[in-house]
């Protein structure tokens, strides 16, 4: 069964980045494979990523995949253009141009100012969240494991990630319900969105693509103790409330701070 893992520290592609000729699954662990994936995908997939990155998460950035061909300024093609002889040799120039390979360059656009930037120039938050989005959208089945998907991003984006995971398991492209997200998180905001969707589903107040039931969500509290590692399941009811109490008061910090 397909398994992909994205670790808690996602790397930013170096300046002048280009995807490797031979894909490597090990590059998913540091997030770089997500950028490789974007370089090989079609426009419809880029649109899906941008829908989340720009519209749903309101990050202020969108992905652009530029296609181009390189011209040697000393070549006959370039010289013909510079000397204005291209009309006489139009067919030959067309053949030369068609023979050159198409190359791709991945950029991000800062929408507020219309500025194109390289992946190496974006903020840490975008570099951390983009691999999460790409992984969630790129595969229609299998176990997709992500450590701390909320790392370095605003609480509002952490909340919206909950809907990304929910909508993808409800997607028509999810082959026979075979897509499973395995998330290691410390985010109360992400958890609250999942609980909210369970409550809204039980009350009939949410859309089909954002519906979530207690049977579709498993929560485990993992703890290192003297006897080793313990794994405590925490049940949730149809109202989106925990049936079992969190150990050591975990998840109660909000109430303590407010009251």
mmCIF file of C-alpha atoms in Angstrom:
data_model
loop_
_atom_site.group_PDB
_atom_site.id
_atom_site.type_symbol
_atom_site.label_atom_id
_atom_site.label_comp_id
_atom_site.label_asym_id
_atom_site.label_seq_id
_atom_site.Cartn_x
_atom_site.Cartn_y
_atom_site.Cartn_z
ATOM 1 C CA UNK A 1 0.000 0.000 0.000
ATOM 2 C CA UNK A 2 1.233 3.488 -0.843
ATOM 3 C CA UNK A 3 2.886 5.344 2.037
ATOM 4 C CA UNK A 4 4.253 8.883 2.014
ATOM 5 C CA UNK A 5 5.795 10.717 4.953
ATOM 6 C CA UNK A 6 6.437 14.442 5.412
ATOM 7 C CA UNK A 7 8.530 15.338 8.448
ATOM 8 C CA UNK A 8 8.210 18.311 10.819
ATOM 9 C CA UNK A 9 10.977 20.412 9.236
ATOM 10 C CA UNK A 10 10.351 21.035 5.553
ATOM 11 C CA UNK A 11 13.259 22.378 3.520
ATOM 12 C CA UNK A 12 13.110 25.345 1.183
ATOM 13 C CA UNK A 13 14.460 24.624 -2.322
ATOM 14 C CA UNK A 14 17.801 26.277 -2.951
ATOM 15 C CA UNK A 15 18.154 29.159 -5.369
ATOM 16 C CA UNK A 16 18.318 27.843 -8.922
ATOM 17 C CA UNK A 17 16.358 24.751 -7.877
ATOM 18 C CA UNK A 18 15.425 22.206 -10.510
ATOM 19 C CA UNK A 19 13.739 18.876 -9.857
ATOM 20 C CA UNK A 20 15.963 15.770 -10.122
ATOM 21 C CA UNK A 21 15.795 13.669 -13.276
ATOM 22 C CA UNK A 22 15.070 10.576 -11.181
ATOM 23 C CA UNK A 23 12.301 11.046 -8.565
ATOM 24 C CA UNK A 24 13.199 9.913 -5.056
ATOM 25 C CA UNK A 25 10.600 9.011 -2.429
ATOM 26 C CA UNK A 26 13.080 9.930 0.315
ATOM 27 C CA UNK A 27 12.674 13.585 -0.657
ATOM 28 C CA UNK A 28 9.147 13.566 0.784
ATOM 29 C CA UNK A 29 10.533 13.404 4.333
ATOM 30 C CA UNK A 30 11.984 16.919 4.104
ATOM 31 C CA UNK A 31 9.246 18.228 1.812
ATOM 32 C CA UNK A 32 11.389 18.717 -1.294
ATOM 33 C CA UNK A 33 9.471 16.061 -3.231
ATOM 34 C CA UNK A 34 6.433 18.341 -3.080
ATOM 35 C CA UNK A 35 8.281 20.896 -5.195
ATOM 36 C CA UNK A 36 9.348 18.074 -7.535
ATOM 37 C CA UNK A 37 5.693 17.051 -7.809
ATOM 38 C CA UNK A 38 4.624 20.572 -8.743
ATOM 39 C CA UNK A 39 7.227 20.605 -11.516
ATOM 40 C CA UNK A 40 5.705 17.534 -13.147
ATOM 41 C CA UNK A 41 1.992 18.211 -12.673
ATOM 42 C CA UNK A 42 -0.413 19.797 -15.147
ATOM 43 C CA UNK A 43 -2.254 23.112 -14.908
ATOM 44 C CA UNK A 44 -5.348 21.588 -13.291
ATOM 45 C CA UNK A 45 -3.316 20.326 -10.331
ATOM 46 C CA UNK A 46 -1.593 23.712 -9.945
ATOM 47 C CA UNK A 47 -5.070 25.283 -9.898
ATOM 48 C CA UNK A 48 -6.130 22.936 -7.083
ATOM 49 C CA UNK A 49 -3.045 23.828 -5.048
ATOM 50 C CA UNK A 50 -3.666 27.530 -5.616
ATOM 51 C CA UNK A 51 -7.308 27.191 -4.613
ATOM 52 C CA UNK A 52 -6.132 26.092 -1.180
ATOM 53 C CA UNK A 53 -2.988 28.181 -0.950
ATOM 54 C CA UNK A 54 -4.589 31.438 -2.037
ATOM 55 C CA UNK A 55 -8.366 31.224 -1.657
ATOM 56 C CA UNK A 56 -8.988 28.779 1.177
ATOM 57 C CA UNK A 57 -5.923 29.457 3.333
ATOM 58 C CA UNK A 58 -5.599 33.110 2.317
ATOM 59 C CA UNK A 59 -1.802 32.849 2.342
ATOM 60 C CA UNK A 60 -1.310 35.702 -0.132
ATOM 61 C CA UNK A 61 0.740 33.522 -2.498
ATOM 62 C CA UNK A 62 0.000 31.407 -5.549
ATOM 63 C CA UNK A 63 2.168 28.926 -7.459
ATOM 64 C CA UNK A 64 3.152 29.565 -11.073
ATOM 65 C CA UNK A 65 4.799 27.022 -13.324
ATOM 66 C CA UNK A 66 6.583 28.812 -16.159
ATOM 67 C CA UNK A 67 7.482 26.963 -19.353
ATOM 68 C CA UNK A 68 10.321 28.307 -21.450
ATOM 69 C CA UNK A 69 13.076 27.509 -23.939
ATOM 70 C CA UNK A 70 16.653 28.724 -23.713
ATOM 71 C CA UNK A 71 18.228 30.548 -26.638
ATOM 72 C CA UNK A 72 21.985 30.710 -27.250
ATOM 73 C CA UNK A 73 22.569 34.331 -28.257
ATOM 74 C CA UNK A 74 25.359 33.209 -30.628
ATOM 75 C CA UNK A 75 23.190 30.642 -32.424
ATOM 76 C CA UNK A 76 21.961 31.087 -35.984
ATOM 77 C CA UNK A 77 18.455 31.415 -34.608
ATOM 78 C CA UNK A 78 19.335 34.357 -32.363
ATOM 79 C CA UNK A 79 21.461 36.024 -35.029
ATOM 80 C CA UNK A 80 18.684 35.717 -37.607
ATOM 81 C CA UNK A 81 16.251 37.386 -35.227
ATOM 82 C CA UNK A 82 18.728 40.154 -34.343
ATOM 83 C CA UNK A 83 19.555 40.848 -38.004
ATOM 84 C CA UNK A 84 15.938 40.806 -39.139
ATOM 85 C CA UNK A 85 16.389 37.810 -41.438
ATOM 86 C CA UNK A 86 13.734 35.682 -39.807
ATOM 87 C CA UNK A 87 11.177 36.284 -42.560
ATOM 88 C CA UNK A 88 13.437 34.706 -45.179
ATOM 89 C CA UNK A 89 14.163 31.671 -43.048
ATOM 90 C CA UNK A 90 10.855 31.357 -41.252
ATOM 91 C CA UNK A 91 10.390 27.612 -41.762
ATOM 92 C CA UNK A 92 13.935 26.771 -40.690
ATOM 93 C CA UNK A 93 13.626 28.939 -37.589
ATOM 94 C CA UNK A 94 10.356 27.261 -36.673
ATOM 95 C CA UNK A 95 12.013 23.853 -36.933
ATOM 96 C CA UNK A 96 14.926 24.982 -34.786
ATOM 97 C CA UNK A 97 12.595 26.389 -32.161
ATOM 98 C CA UNK A 98 10.444 23.262 -32.116
ATOM 99 C CA UNK A 99 13.511 21.053 -31.596
ATOM 100 C CA UNK A 100 14.517 22.707 -28.330
ATOM 101 C CA UNK A 101 13.355 21.059 -25.100
ATOM 102 C CA UNK A 102 10.738 22.770 -22.976
ATOM 103 C CA UNK A 103 12.011 23.624 -19.525
ATOM 104 C CA UNK A 104 10.067 24.525 -16.420
ATOM 105 C CA UNK A 105 10.630 27.032 -13.675
ATOM 106 C CA UNK A 106 8.581 27.030 -10.478
ATOM 107 C CA UNK A 107 7.786 30.457 -9.018
ATOM 108 C CA UNK A 108 5.434 31.936 -6.454
ATOM 109 C CA UNK A 109 3.461 35.125 -6.919
ATOM 110 C CA UNK A 110 2.840 37.532 -4.074
ATOM 111 C CA UNK A 111 -0.679 38.484 -5.054
ATOM 112 C CA UNK A 112 -0.938 41.809 -3.232
ATOM 113 C CA UNK A 113 1.931 43.329 -5.227
ATOM 114 C CA UNK A 114 2.062 40.994 -8.217
ATOM 115 C CA UNK A 115 5.704 40.150 -7.523
ATOM 116 C CA UNK A 116 7.161 36.845 -8.690
ATOM 117 C CA UNK A 117 9.588 35.255 -6.239
ATOM 118 C CA UNK A 118 11.665 32.096 -6.238
ATOM 119 C CA UNK A 119 10.909 29.371 -3.676
ATOM 120 C CA UNK A 120 14.106 30.375 -1.836
ATOM 121 C CA UNK A 121 12.672 33.872 -1.266
ATOM 122 C CA UNK A 122 9.368 33.030 0.420
ATOM 123 C CA UNK A 123 8.607 33.138 4.128
ATOM 124 C CA UNK A 124 9.019 30.140 6.378
ATOM 125 C CA UNK A 125 5.279 29.634 6.813
ATOM 126 C CA UNK A 126 4.615 29.162 3.095
ATOM 127 C CA UNK A 127 7.586 26.821 2.742
ATOM 128 C CA UNK A 128 6.192 24.655 5.543
ATOM 129 C CA UNK A 129 2.569 24.501 4.466
ATOM 130 C CA UNK A 130 3.004 23.981 0.722
ATOM 131 C CA UNK A 131 4.373 20.401 1.009
ATOM 132 C CA UNK A 132 1.383 19.544 3.218
ATOM 133 C CA UNK A 133 -1.062 20.823 0.605
ATOM 134 C CA UNK A 134 0.700 19.067 -2.273
ATOM 135 C CA UNK A 135 0.865 15.750 -0.425
ATOM 136 C CA UNK A 136 -2.814 15.924 0.499
ATOM 137 C CA UNK A 137 -3.873 16.613 -3.093
ATOM 138 C CA UNK A 138 -1.417 14.482 -5.085
ATOM 139 C CA UNK A 139 -2.507 10.985 -4.012
ATOM 140 C CA UNK A 140 -5.929 9.347 -4.188
ATOM 141 C CA UNK A 141 -5.147 6.424 -1.868
ATOM 142 C CA UNK A 142 -2.668 5.238 0.720
ATOM 143 C CA UNK A 143 -1.406 6.424 4.098
ATOM 144 C CA UNK A 144 -0.222 10.038 4.092
ATOM 145 C CA UNK A 145 1.746 10.692 7.282
ATOM 146 C CA UNK A 146 2.559 14.263 8.310
ATOM 147 C CA UNK A 147 4.376 15.428 11.417
ATOM 148 C CA UNK A 148 3.228 18.782 12.765
ATOM 149 C CA UNK A 149 1.382 20.061 9.685
ATOM 150 C CA UNK A 150 0.747 23.276 11.642
ATOM 151 C CA UNK A 151 4.430 24.185 12.015
ATOM 152 C CA UNK A 152 5.215 27.913 11.585
ATOM 153 C CA UNK A 153 1.781 28.889 10.300
ATOM 154 C CA UNK A 154 -0.880 31.276 11.599
ATOM 155 C CA UNK A 155 -3.705 29.797 13.750
ATOM 156 C CA UNK A 156 -6.238 30.668 11.035
ATOM 157 C CA UNK A 157 -4.304 28.519 8.577
ATOM 158 C CA UNK A 158 -4.029 25.712 11.118
ATOM 159 C CA UNK A 159 -7.809 25.686 11.406
ATOM 160 C CA UNK A 160 -8.272 25.633 7.625
ATOM 161 C CA UNK A 161 -5.926 22.636 7.325
ATOM 162 C CA UNK A 162 -8.569 20.630 9.129
ATOM 163 C CA UNK A 163 -10.940 21.200 6.230
ATOM 164 C CA UNK A 164 -8.231 20.225 3.739
ATOM 165 C CA UNK A 165 -7.865 16.806 5.341
ATOM 166 C CA UNK A 166 -11.621 16.332 5.731
ATOM 167 C CA UNK A 167 -12.457 17.322 2.177
ATOM 168 C CA UNK A 168 -9.781 15.055 0.753
ATOM 169 C CA UNK A 169 -11.114 11.954 2.504
ATOM 170 C CA UNK A 170 -14.573 12.918 1.218
ATOM 171 C CA UNK A 171 -13.304 13.610 -2.313
ATOM 172 C CA UNK A 172 -14.728 11.696 -5.269
ATOM 173 C CA UNK A 173 -11.112 11.017 -6.265
ATOM 174 C CA UNK A 174 -10.520 9.144 -3.010
ATOM 175 C CA UNK A 175 -10.470 5.618 -4.387
ATOM 176 C CA UNK A 176 -12.815 3.438 -2.309
ATOM 177 C CA UNK A 177 -12.094 5.542 0.765
ATOM 178 C CA UNK A 178 -8.486 4.366 0.679
ATOM 179 C CA UNK A 179 -6.865 7.672 1.632
ATOM 180 C CA UNK A 180 -5.816 7.884 5.292
ATOM 181 C CA UNK A 181 -4.148 10.846 6.972
ATOM 182 C CA UNK A 182 -1.846 9.998 9.871
ATOM 183 C CA UNK A 183 -1.183 13.290 11.651
ATOM 184 C CA UNK A 184 1.125 14.005 14.563
ATOM 185 C CA UNK A 185 0.075 17.395 15.889
ATOM 186 C CA UNK A 186 0.238 19.721 18.873
ATOM 187 C CA UNK A 187 -2.294 22.103 17.346
ATOM 188 C CA UNK A 188 -5.388 22.840 19.389
ATOM 189 C CA UNK A 189 -6.685 24.919 16.471
ATOM 190 C CA UNK A 190 -6.540 21.985 14.063
ATOM 191 C CA UNK A 191 -8.220 19.720 16.587
ATOM 192 C CA UNK A 192 -10.994 22.226 17.245
ATOM 193 C CA UNK A 193 -11.869 22.377 13.539
ATOM 194 C CA UNK A 194 -12.169 18.584 13.379
ATOM 195 C CA UNK A 195 -14.410 18.549 16.443
ATOM 196 C CA UNK A 196 -16.512 21.379 15.034
ATOM 197 C CA UNK A 197 -17.123 19.497 11.793
ATOM 198 C CA UNK A 198 -18.211 16.408 13.755
ATOM 199 C CA UNK A 199 -20.690 18.540 15.702
ATOM 200 C CA UNK A 200 -22.007 20.226 12.553
ATOM 201 C CA UNK A 201 -22.322 16.868 10.784
ATOM 202 C CA UNK A 202 -24.376 15.485 13.659
ATOM 203 C CA UNK A 203 -26.625 18.557 13.548
ATOM 204 C CA UNK A 204 -26.937 18.454 9.755
ATOM 205 C CA UNK A 205 -25.321 21.871 9.390
ATOM 206 C CA UNK A 206 -22.386 21.105 7.122
ATOM 207 C CA UNK A 207 -21.900 20.202 3.473
ATOM 208 C CA UNK A 208 -21.147 16.677 2.307
ATOM 209 C CA UNK A 209 -17.517 17.464 1.484
ATOM 210 C CA UNK A 210 -16.921 18.783 5.022
ATOM 211 C CA UNK A 211 -18.813 16.085 6.893
ATOM 212 C CA UNK A 212 -16.962 14.098 9.552
ATOM 213 C CA UNK A 213 -18.190 11.457 11.972
ATOM 214 C CA UNK A 214 -16.607 10.088 15.166
ATOM 215 C CA UNK A 215 -16.013 6.792 13.337
ATOM 216 C CA UNK A 216 -13.822 8.589 10.794
ATOM 217 C CA UNK A 217 -11.564 10.230 13.375
ATOM 218 C CA UNK A 218 -9.208 8.390 15.725
ATOM 219 C CA UNK A 219 -7.305 10.366 18.354
ATOM 220 C CA UNK A 220 -4.444 8.958 20.397
ATOM 221 C CA UNK A 221 -2.417 10.583 23.148
ATOM 222 C CA UNK A 222 1.187 9.337 22.890
ATOM 223 C CA UNK A 223 3.357 9.666 25.982
ATOM 224 C CA UNK A 224 6.819 8.548 27.056
ATOM 225 C CA UNK A 225 6.833 7.116 30.566
ATOM 226 C CA UNK A 226 9.066 5.028 32.821
ATOM 227 C CA UNK A 227 7.472 1.855 31.494
ATOM 228 C CA UNK A 228 7.942 2.916 27.870
ATOM 229 C CA UNK A 229 5.683 4.571 25.351
ATOM 230 C CA UNK A 230 1.956 4.531 26.035
ATOM 231 C CA UNK A 231 -0.786 5.077 23.470
ATOM 232 C CA UNK A 232 -4.107 6.176 24.936
ATOM 233 C CA UNK A 233 -7.171 6.337 22.652
ATOM 234 C CA UNK A 234 -9.488 9.298 23.231
ATOM 235 C CA UNK A 235 -13.057 8.886 22.058
ATOM 236 C CA UNK A 236 -15.246 11.648 20.622
ATOM 237 C CA UNK A 237 -19.063 11.744 20.624
ATOM 238 C CA UNK A 238 -21.415 13.028 17.927
ATOM 239 C CA UNK A 239 -21.500 16.457 19.583
ATOM 240 C CA UNK A 240 -17.790 16.875 18.960
ATOM 241 C CA UNK A 241 -16.934 16.517 22.645
ATOM 242 C CA UNK A 242 -14.334 14.240 24.182
ATOM 243 C CA UNK A 243 -15.774 11.243 25.992
ATOM 244 C CA UNK A 244 -12.412 10.490 27.606
ATOM 245 C CA UNK A 245 -10.394 13.042 29.548
ATOM 246 C CA UNK A 246 -6.995 14.131 28.299
ATOM 247 C CA UNK A 247 -4.128 12.942 30.535
ATOM 248 C CA UNK A 248 -2.341 15.508 32.670
ATOM 249 C CA UNK A 249 -4.833 18.198 31.730
ATOM 250 C CA UNK A 250 -3.592 18.387 28.136
ATOM 251 C CA UNK A 251 -5.931 20.408 25.900
ATOM 252 C CA UNK A 252 -7.267 22.355 28.909
ATOM 253 C CA UNK A 253 -4.870 25.285 28.596
ATOM 254 C CA UNK A 254 -7.444 27.490 26.841
ATOM 255 C CA UNK A 255 -9.871 27.263 29.771
ATOM 256 C CA UNK A 256 -7.086 27.936 32.256
ATOM 257 C CA UNK A 257 -5.930 31.046 30.422
ATOM 258 C CA UNK A 258 -9.435 32.411 29.922
ATOM 259 C CA UNK A 259 -10.833 31.683 33.361
#
